Short mmCIF file of C-alpha atoms and ligand atoms in Angstrom, two decimals:
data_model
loop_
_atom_site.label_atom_id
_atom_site.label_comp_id
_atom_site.label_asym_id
_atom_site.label_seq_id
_atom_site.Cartn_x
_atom_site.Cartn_y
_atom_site.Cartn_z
CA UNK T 1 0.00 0.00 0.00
CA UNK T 2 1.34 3.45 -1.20
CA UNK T 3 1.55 6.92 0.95
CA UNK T 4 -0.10 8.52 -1.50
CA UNK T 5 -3.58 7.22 -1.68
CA UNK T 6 -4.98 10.38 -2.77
CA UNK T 7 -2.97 10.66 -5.88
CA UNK T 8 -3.65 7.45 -7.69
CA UNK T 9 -3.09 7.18 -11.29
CA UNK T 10 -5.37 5.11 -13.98
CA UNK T 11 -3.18 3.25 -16.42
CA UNK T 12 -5.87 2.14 -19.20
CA UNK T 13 -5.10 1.03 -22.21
CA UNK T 14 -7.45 -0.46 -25.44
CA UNK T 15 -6.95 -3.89 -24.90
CA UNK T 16 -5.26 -6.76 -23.14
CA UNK T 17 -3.11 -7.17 -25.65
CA UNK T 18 -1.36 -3.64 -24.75
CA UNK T 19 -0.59 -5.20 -21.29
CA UNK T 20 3.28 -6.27 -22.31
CA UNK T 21 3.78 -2.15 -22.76
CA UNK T 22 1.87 -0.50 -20.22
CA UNK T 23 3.04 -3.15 -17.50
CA UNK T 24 6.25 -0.69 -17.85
CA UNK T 25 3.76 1.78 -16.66
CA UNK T 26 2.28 0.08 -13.78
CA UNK T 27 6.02 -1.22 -12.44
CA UNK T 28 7.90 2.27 -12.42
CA UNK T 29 4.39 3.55 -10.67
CA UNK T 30 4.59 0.55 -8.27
CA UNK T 31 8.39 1.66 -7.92
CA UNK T 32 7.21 5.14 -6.41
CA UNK T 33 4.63 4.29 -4.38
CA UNK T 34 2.16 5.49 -6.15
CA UNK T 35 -1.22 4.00 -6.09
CA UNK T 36 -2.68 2.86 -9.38
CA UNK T 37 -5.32 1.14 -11.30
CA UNK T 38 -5.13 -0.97 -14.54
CA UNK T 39 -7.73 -0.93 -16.65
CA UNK T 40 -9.19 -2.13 -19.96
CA UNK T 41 -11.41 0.15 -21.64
CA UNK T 42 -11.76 0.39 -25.67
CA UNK T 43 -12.90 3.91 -27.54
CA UNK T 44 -14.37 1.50 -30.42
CA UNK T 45 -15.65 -1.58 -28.53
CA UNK T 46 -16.56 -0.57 -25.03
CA UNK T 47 -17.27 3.16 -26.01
CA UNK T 48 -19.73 3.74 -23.59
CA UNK T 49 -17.49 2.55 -20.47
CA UNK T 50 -14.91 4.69 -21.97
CA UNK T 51 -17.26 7.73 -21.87
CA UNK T 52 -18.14 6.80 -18.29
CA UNK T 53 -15.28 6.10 -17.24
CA UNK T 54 -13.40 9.30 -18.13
CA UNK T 55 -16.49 11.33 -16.70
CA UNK T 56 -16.07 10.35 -13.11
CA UNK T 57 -12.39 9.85 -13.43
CA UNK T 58 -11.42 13.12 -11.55
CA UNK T 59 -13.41 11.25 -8.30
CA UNK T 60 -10.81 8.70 -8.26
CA UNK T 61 -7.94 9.81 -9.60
CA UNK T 62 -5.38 12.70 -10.29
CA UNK T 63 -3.16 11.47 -13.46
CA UNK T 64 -4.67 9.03 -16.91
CA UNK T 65 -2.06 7.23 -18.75
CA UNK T 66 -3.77 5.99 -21.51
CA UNK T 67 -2.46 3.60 -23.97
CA UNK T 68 -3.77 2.07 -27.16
CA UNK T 69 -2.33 1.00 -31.00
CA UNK T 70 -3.07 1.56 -34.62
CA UNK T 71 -6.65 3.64 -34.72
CA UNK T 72 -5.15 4.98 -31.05
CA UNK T 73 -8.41 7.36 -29.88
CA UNK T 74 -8.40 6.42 -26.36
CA UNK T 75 -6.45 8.68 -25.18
CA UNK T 76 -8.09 11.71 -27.04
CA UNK T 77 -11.51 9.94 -26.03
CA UNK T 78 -10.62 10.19 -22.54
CA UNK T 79 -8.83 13.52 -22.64
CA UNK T 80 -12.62 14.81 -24.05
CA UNK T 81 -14.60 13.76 -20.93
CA UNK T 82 -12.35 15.30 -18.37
CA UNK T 83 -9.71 18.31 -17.30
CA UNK T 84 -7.70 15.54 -15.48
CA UNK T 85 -3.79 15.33 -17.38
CA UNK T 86 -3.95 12.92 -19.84
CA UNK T 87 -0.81 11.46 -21.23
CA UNK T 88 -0.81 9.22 -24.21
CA UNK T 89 1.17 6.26 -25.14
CA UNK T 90 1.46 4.87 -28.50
CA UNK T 91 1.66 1.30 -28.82
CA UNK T 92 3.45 -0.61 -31.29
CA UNK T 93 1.35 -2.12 -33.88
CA UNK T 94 1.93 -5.01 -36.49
CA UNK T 95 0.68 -2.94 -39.51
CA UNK T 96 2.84 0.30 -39.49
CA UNK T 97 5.14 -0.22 -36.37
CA UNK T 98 3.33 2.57 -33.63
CA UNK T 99 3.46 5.49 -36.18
CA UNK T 100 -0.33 4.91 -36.90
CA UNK T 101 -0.97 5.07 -32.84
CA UNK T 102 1.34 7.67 -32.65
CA UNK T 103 -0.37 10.42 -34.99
CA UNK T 104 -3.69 9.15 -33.96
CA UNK T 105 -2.85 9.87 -30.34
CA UNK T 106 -0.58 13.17 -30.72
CA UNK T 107 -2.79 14.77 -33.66
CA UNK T 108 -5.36 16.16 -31.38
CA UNK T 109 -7.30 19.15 -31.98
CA UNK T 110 -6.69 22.42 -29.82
CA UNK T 111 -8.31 22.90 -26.90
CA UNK T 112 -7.99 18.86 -25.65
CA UNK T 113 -4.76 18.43 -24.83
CA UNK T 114 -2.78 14.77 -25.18
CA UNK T 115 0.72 14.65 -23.42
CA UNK T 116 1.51 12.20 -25.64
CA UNK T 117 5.31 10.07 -24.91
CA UNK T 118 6.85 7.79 -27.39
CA UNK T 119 5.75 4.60 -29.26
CA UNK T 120 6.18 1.40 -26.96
CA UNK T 121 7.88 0.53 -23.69
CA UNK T 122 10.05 3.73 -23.37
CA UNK T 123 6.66 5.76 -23.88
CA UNK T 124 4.95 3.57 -21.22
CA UNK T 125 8.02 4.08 -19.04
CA UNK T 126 8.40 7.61 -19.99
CA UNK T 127 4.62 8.45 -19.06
CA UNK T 128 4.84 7.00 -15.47
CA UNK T 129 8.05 9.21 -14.76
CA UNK T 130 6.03 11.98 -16.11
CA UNK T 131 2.83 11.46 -13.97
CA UNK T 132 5.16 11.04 -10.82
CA UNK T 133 6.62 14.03 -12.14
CA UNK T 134 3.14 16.00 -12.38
CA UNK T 135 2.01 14.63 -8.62
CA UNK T 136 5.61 15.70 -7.40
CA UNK T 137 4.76 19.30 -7.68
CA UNK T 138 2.74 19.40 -4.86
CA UNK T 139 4.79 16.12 -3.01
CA UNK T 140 8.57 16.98 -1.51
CA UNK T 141 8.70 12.90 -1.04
CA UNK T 142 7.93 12.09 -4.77
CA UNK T 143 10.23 14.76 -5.35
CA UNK T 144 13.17 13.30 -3.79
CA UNK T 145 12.43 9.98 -4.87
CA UNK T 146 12.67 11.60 -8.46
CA UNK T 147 15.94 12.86 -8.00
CA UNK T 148 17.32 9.46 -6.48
CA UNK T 149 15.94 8.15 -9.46
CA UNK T 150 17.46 10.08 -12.12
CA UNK T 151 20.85 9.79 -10.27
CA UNK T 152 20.86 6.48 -9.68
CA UNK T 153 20.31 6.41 -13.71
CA UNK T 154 23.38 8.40 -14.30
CA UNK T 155 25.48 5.88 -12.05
CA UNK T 156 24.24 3.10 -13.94
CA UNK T 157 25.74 5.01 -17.08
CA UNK T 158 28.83 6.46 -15.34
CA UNK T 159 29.71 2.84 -14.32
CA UNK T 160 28.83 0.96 -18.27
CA UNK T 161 31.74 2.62 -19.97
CA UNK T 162 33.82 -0.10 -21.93
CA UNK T 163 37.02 -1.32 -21.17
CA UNK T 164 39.89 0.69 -22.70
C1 LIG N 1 -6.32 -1.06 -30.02
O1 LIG N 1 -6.22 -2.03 -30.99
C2 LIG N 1 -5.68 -1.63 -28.81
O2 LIG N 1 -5.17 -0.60 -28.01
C3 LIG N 1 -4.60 -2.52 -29.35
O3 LIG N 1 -3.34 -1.89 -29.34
C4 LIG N 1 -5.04 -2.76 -30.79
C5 LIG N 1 -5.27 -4.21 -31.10
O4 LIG N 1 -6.16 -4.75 -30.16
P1 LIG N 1 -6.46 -6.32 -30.12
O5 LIG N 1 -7.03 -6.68 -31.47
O6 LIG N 1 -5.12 -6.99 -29.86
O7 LIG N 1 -7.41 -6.52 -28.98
O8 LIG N 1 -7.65 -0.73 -29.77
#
């Protein structure tokens, strides 16, 4: 259980077949603390959970990563029915490789607003560090866990030069 119960995060994506990416999500989440949900929820073949669900989402949560490939509206669906932050992730499809679920997610119109990351597991990664990032603001904990983050990163790189 997570000290910050009243900043949980949804991590919904358009199918179970998305899990394999937005698990990245849901583990660098898990590695902060944070309290999350993962959910299925389609903008084509549960439309009208979608809808619903993105209408009371601000009662439950603060952040919406939202994830989905090729025809990728989710995200843009979700970002429609609420003010919360939504931030997109593209997931890689067979037919074109993510760049379909890419434009479909980033292309939206002014006025709704996608944060959308890149296509596939650095995306899904990407968009947890980001909604940490957003909760941080108003969290000196998640903020030093941030930092100890990114600098434990640059050890990890600091310490992988090759032999010379
Ligand atoms: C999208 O269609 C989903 O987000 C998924 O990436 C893609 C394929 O879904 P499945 O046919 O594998 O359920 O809606």
């Amino acid at each position: 259980m997570s000290t910050h119960e009243n900043q949980r995060v949804a991590v919904v994506m358009g199918s179970a077949s998305d899990l394999g990416t937005m698990r990245k999500a849901a583990d660098i989440l898990e590695s902060f603390g944070v309290v999350h949900d993962v959910i299925v929820s389609s903008a084509h073949r549960t439309p009208d959970e979608t809808f619903a669900f993105a209408a009371s989402a601000a009662e439950k949560y603060a952040v919406i990563i939202a994830g989905a490939g090729g025809a990728a509206h989710l995200a843009g669906v979700i970002a429609a029915k609420t003010t919360l932050p939504v931030i997109g992730v593209p997931i890689k499809s067979d037919a074109l490789n993510g760049l379909d679920s890419l434009l479909s997610t980033v292309q939206m119109p002014g006025g709704v607003p996608v944060a959308t990351m890149a296509i596939g597991d650095a995306g899904a990664k990407n968009a947890a560090l980001f909604a940490v990032a957003i909760l941080a603001l108003e969290d000196a904990e998640l903020t030093q866990k941030l930092k100890a983050y990114r600098a434990a990163q640059a050890k990890r790189v600091m310490e992988s030069q090759p032999e010379s």
